[in-house]
Tab-separated table of C-alpha atoms and ligand atoms in Angstrom:
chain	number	residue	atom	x	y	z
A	1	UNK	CA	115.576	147.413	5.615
A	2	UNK	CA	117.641	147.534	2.239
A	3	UNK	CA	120.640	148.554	4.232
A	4	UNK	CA	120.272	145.480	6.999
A	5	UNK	CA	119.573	143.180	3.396
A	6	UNK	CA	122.756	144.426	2.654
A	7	UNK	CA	124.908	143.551	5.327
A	8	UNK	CA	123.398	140.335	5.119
A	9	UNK	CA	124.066	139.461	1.786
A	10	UNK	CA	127.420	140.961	2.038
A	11	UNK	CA	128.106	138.503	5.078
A	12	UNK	CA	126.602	135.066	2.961
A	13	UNK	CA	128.955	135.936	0.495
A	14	UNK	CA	132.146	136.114	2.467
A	15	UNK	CA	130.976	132.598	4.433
A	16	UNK	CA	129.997	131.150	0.770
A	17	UNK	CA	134.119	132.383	-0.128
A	18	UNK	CA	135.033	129.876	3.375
A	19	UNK	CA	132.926	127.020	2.468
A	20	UNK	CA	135.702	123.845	1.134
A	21	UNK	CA	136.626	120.980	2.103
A	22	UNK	CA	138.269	120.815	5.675
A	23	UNK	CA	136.540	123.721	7.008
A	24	UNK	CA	133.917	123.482	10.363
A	25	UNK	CA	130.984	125.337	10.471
A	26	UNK	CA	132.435	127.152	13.630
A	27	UNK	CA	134.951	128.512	11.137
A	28	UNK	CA	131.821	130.040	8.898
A	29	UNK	CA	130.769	131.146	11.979
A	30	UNK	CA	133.775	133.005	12.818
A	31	UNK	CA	134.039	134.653	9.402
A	32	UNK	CA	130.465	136.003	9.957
A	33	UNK	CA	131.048	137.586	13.777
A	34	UNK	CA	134.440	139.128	12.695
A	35	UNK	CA	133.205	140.683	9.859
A	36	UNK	CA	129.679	142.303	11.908
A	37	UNK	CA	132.344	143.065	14.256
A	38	UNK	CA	133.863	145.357	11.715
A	39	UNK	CA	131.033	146.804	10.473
A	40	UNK	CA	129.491	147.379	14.106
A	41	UNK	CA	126.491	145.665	12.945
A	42	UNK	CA	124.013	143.516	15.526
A	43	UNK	CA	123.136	140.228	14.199
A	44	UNK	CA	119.733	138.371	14.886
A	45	UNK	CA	120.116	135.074	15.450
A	46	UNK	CA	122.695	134.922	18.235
A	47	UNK	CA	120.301	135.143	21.905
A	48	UNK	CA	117.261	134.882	19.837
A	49	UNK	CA	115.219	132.208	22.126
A	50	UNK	CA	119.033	131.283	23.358
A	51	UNK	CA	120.020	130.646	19.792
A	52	UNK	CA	124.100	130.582	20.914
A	53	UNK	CA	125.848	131.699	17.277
A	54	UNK	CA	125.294	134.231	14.444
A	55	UNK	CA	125.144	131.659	11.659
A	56	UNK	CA	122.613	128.357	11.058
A	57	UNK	CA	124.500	126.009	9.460
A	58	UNK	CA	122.380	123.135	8.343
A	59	UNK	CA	124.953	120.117	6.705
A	60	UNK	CA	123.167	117.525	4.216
A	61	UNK	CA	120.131	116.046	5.913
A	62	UNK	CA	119.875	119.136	8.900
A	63	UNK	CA	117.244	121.298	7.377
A	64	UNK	CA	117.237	124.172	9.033
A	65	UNK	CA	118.836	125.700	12.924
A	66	UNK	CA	121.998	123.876	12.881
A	67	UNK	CA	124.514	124.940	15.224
A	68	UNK	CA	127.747	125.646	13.978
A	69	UNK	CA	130.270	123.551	15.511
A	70	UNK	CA	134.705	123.076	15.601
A	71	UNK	CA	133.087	119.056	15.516
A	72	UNK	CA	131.415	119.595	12.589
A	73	UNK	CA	134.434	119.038	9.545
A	74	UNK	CA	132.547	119.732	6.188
A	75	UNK	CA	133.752	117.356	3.477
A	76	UNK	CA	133.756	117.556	-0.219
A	77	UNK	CA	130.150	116.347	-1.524
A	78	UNK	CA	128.470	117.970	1.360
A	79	UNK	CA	125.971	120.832	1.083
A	80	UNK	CA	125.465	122.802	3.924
A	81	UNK	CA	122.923	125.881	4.185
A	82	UNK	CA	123.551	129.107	6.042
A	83	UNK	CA	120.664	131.168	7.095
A	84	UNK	CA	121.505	134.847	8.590
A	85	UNK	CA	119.960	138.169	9.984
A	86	UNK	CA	120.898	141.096	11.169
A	87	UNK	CA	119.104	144.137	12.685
A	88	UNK	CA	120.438	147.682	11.592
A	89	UNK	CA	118.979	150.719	13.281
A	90	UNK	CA	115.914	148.897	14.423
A	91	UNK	CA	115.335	147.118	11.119
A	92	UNK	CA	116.053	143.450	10.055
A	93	UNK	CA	117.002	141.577	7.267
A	94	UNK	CA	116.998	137.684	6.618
A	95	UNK	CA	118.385	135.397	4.070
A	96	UNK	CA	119.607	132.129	3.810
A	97	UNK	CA	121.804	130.467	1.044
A	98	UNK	CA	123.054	126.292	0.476
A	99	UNK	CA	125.971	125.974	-0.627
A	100	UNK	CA	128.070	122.686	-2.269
A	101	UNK	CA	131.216	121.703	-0.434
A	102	UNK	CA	133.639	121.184	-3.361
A	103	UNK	CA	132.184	119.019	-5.922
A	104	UNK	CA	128.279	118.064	-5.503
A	105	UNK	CA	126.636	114.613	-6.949
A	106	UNK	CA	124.168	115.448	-9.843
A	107	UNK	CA	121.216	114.705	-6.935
A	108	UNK	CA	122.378	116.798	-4.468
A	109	UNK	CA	122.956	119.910	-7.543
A	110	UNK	CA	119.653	119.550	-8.414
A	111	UNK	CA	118.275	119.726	-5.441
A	112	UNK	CA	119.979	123.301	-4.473
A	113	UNK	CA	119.013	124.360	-8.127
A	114	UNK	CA	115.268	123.419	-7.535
A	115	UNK	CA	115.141	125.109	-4.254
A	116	UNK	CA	116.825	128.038	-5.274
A	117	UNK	CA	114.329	128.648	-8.320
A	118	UNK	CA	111.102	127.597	-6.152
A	119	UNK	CA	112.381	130.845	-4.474
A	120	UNK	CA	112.345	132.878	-7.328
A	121	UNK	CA	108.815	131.114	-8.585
A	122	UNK	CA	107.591	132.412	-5.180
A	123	UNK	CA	109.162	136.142	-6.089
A	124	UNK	CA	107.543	136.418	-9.104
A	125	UNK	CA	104.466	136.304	-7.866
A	126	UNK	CA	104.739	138.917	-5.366
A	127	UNK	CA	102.353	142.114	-6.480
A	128	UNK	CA	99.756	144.106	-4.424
A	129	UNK	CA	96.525	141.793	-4.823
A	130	UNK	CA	98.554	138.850	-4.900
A	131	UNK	CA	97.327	136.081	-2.212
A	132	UNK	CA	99.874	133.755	0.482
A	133	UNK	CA	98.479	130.905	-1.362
A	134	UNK	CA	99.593	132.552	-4.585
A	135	UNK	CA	103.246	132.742	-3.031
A	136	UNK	CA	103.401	128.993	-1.462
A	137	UNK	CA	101.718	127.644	-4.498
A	138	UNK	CA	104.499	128.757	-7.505
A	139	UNK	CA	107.117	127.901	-4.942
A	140	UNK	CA	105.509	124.250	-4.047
A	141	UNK	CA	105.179	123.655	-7.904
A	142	UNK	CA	108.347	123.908	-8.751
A	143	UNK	CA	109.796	121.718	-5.941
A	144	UNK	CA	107.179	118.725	-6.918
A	145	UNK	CA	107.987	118.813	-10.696
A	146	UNK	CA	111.022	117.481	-9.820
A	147	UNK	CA	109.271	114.972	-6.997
A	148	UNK	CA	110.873	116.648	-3.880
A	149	UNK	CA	109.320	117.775	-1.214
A	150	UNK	CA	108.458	121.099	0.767
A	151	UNK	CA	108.927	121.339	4.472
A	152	UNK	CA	105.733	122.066	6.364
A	153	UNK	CA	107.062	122.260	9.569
A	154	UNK	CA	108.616	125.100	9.360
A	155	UNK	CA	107.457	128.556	6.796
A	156	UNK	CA	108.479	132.096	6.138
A	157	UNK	CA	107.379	135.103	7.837
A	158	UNK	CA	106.843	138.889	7.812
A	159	UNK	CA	109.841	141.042	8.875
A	160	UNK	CA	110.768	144.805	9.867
A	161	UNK	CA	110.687	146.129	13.595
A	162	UNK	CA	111.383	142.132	14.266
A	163	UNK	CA	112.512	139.625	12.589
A	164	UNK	CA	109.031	137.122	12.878
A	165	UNK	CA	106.194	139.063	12.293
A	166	UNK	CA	103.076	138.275	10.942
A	167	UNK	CA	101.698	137.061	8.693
A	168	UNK	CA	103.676	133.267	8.098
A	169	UNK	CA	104.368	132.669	4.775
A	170	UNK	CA	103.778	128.986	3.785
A	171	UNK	CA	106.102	127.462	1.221
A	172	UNK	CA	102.787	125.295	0.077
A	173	UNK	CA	99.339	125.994	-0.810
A	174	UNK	CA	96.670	126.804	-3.412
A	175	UNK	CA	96.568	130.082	-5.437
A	176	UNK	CA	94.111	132.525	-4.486
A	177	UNK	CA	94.040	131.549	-0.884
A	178	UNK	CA	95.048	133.210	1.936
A	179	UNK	CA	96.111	136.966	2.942
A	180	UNK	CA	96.569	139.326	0.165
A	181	UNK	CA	100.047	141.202	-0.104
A	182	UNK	CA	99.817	145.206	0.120
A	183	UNK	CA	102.759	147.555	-1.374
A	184	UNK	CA	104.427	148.267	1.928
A	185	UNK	CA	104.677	144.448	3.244
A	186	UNK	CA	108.209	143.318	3.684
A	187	UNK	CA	107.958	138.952	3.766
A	188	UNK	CA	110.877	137.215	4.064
A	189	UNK	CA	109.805	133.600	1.351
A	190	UNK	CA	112.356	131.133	2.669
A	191	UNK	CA	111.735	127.450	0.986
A	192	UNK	CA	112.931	124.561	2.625
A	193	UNK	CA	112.902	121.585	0.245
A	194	UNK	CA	113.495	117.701	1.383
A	195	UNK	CA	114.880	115.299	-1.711
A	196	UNK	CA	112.918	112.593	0.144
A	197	UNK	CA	109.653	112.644	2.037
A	198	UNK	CA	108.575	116.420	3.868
A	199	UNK	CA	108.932	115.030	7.397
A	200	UNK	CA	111.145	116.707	9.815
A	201	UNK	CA	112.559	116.594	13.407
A	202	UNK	CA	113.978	118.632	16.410
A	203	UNK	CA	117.464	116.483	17.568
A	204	UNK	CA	118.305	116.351	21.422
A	205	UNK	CA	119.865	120.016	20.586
A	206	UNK	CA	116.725	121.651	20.814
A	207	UNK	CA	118.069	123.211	17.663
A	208	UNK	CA	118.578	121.070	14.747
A	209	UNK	CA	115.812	120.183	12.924
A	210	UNK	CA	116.748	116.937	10.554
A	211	UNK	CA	114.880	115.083	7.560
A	212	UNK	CA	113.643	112.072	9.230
A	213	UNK	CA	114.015	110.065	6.701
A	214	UNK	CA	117.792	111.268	6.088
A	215	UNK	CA	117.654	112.432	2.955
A	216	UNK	CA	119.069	115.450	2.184
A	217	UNK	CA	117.676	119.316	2.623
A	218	UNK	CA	118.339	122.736	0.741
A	219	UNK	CA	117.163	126.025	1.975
A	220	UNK	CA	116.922	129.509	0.291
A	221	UNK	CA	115.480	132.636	2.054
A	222	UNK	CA	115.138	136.375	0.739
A	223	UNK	CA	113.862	139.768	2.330
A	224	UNK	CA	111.367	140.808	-0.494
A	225	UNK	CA	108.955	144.118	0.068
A	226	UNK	CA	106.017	144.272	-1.694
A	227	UNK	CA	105.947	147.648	-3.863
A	228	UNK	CA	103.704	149.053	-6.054
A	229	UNK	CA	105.736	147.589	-9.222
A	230	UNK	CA	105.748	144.037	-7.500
A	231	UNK	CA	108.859	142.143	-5.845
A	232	UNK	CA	111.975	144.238	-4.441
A	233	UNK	CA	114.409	142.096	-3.497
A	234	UNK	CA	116.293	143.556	0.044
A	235	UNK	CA	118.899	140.867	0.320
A	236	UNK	CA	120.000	141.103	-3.421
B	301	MG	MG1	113.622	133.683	7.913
């Protein structure tokens, strides 16, 4: 699973490198394909439920399962997150990144530095003993202190043989509740954070899930196992 969290990690960094002003999200999701193409690699997105592309590419308000698109032109001020697996000899790894589009408002920069360290708030927590709740709690702390909100709809999951397994992993809840993590678990924590209210929906896509109130929507996802010494990171 380290190996497949490094091909994905290796492939957010070369679509972070195409992210500017002027690009389309098809052209992220070109970058991505050529490059698994080179390194003979399966990713696990693209037929997943029909899922048509490689990449999610989620611009401002989309939250989560956008479809990249040569409509969609990004333009400086945007932020637009990319979420990405891949499967290497039977084994997957998942992680998503957001990403500023040239330069960001002050709103829209705290937002992706909120959600990014609600994500590492969630890591630190991760130790044999440790409960679910304990997870979704540090992470849901972190986003409210700075009065945004966590997604419900939509949580984190267990990964390895496929890429959803049990148990979910809520980005939300109260310490001490819920499943306790064992050293052998691989979760993949994956916070989706709304500056406005938590309330999301599916567009005429089938894909796209949107803040219905418009505002807009960061999301960051590792591949963390559980060891005996706490948190390993696989998509480092
Ligand atoms: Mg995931």
């Amino acid at each position: 699973m380290r190996r497949a969290g490094q091909v994905v990690r290796e492939v957010l960094e070369l679509v972070r490198s195409k992210v500017k002003p002027g690009a389309t999200t098809l052209d992220l999701e070109h970058a991505a394909e050529s490059r698994l193409k080179e390194l003979g690699v399966k990713a696990a997105f693209k037929g997943y439920h029909g899922f048509p592309c490689v990449l999610c590419t989620s611009v401002n308000s989309e939250v989560v399962h956008g479809i990249p698109s040569s409509r969609r032109v990004l333009r400086e001020g945007d932020i637009v997150s990319v979420d990405f697996g891949v499967v290497v000899d039977g084994y997957y790894g998942d992680a998503a990144i957001t990403v500023p589009v040239g330069a960001i408002d002050e709103s829209a920069a705290r937002l992706l530095r909120t959600t990014e360290a609600s994500l590492k708030a969630g890591i630190a927590v991760v130790r044999p003993g440790a409960t679910l709740g304990d997870v979704g709690a540090a992470v849901q702390k972190v986003v409210e202190a700075e009065g945004f909100s966590v997604v419900r709809d939509f949580v984190g999951h267990g990964i390895g043989a496929q890429m959803h397994e049990d148990p979910q992993v809520p980005n939300f809840g109260e310490a001490g509740r819920g499943m306790k993590l064992k050293a052998g678990m691989v979760i993949a924590i994956e916070p989706m954070v709304n500056a406005g209210r938590p309330d999301v929906k599916v567009l005429d896509d089938g894909w796209t899930a949107v803040a219905t109130d418009g505002s807009m929507s960061a999301h960051f996802e590792h591949t963390v196992a559980v060891t005996a010494d706490g948190a390993r990171i696989l998509t480092e």
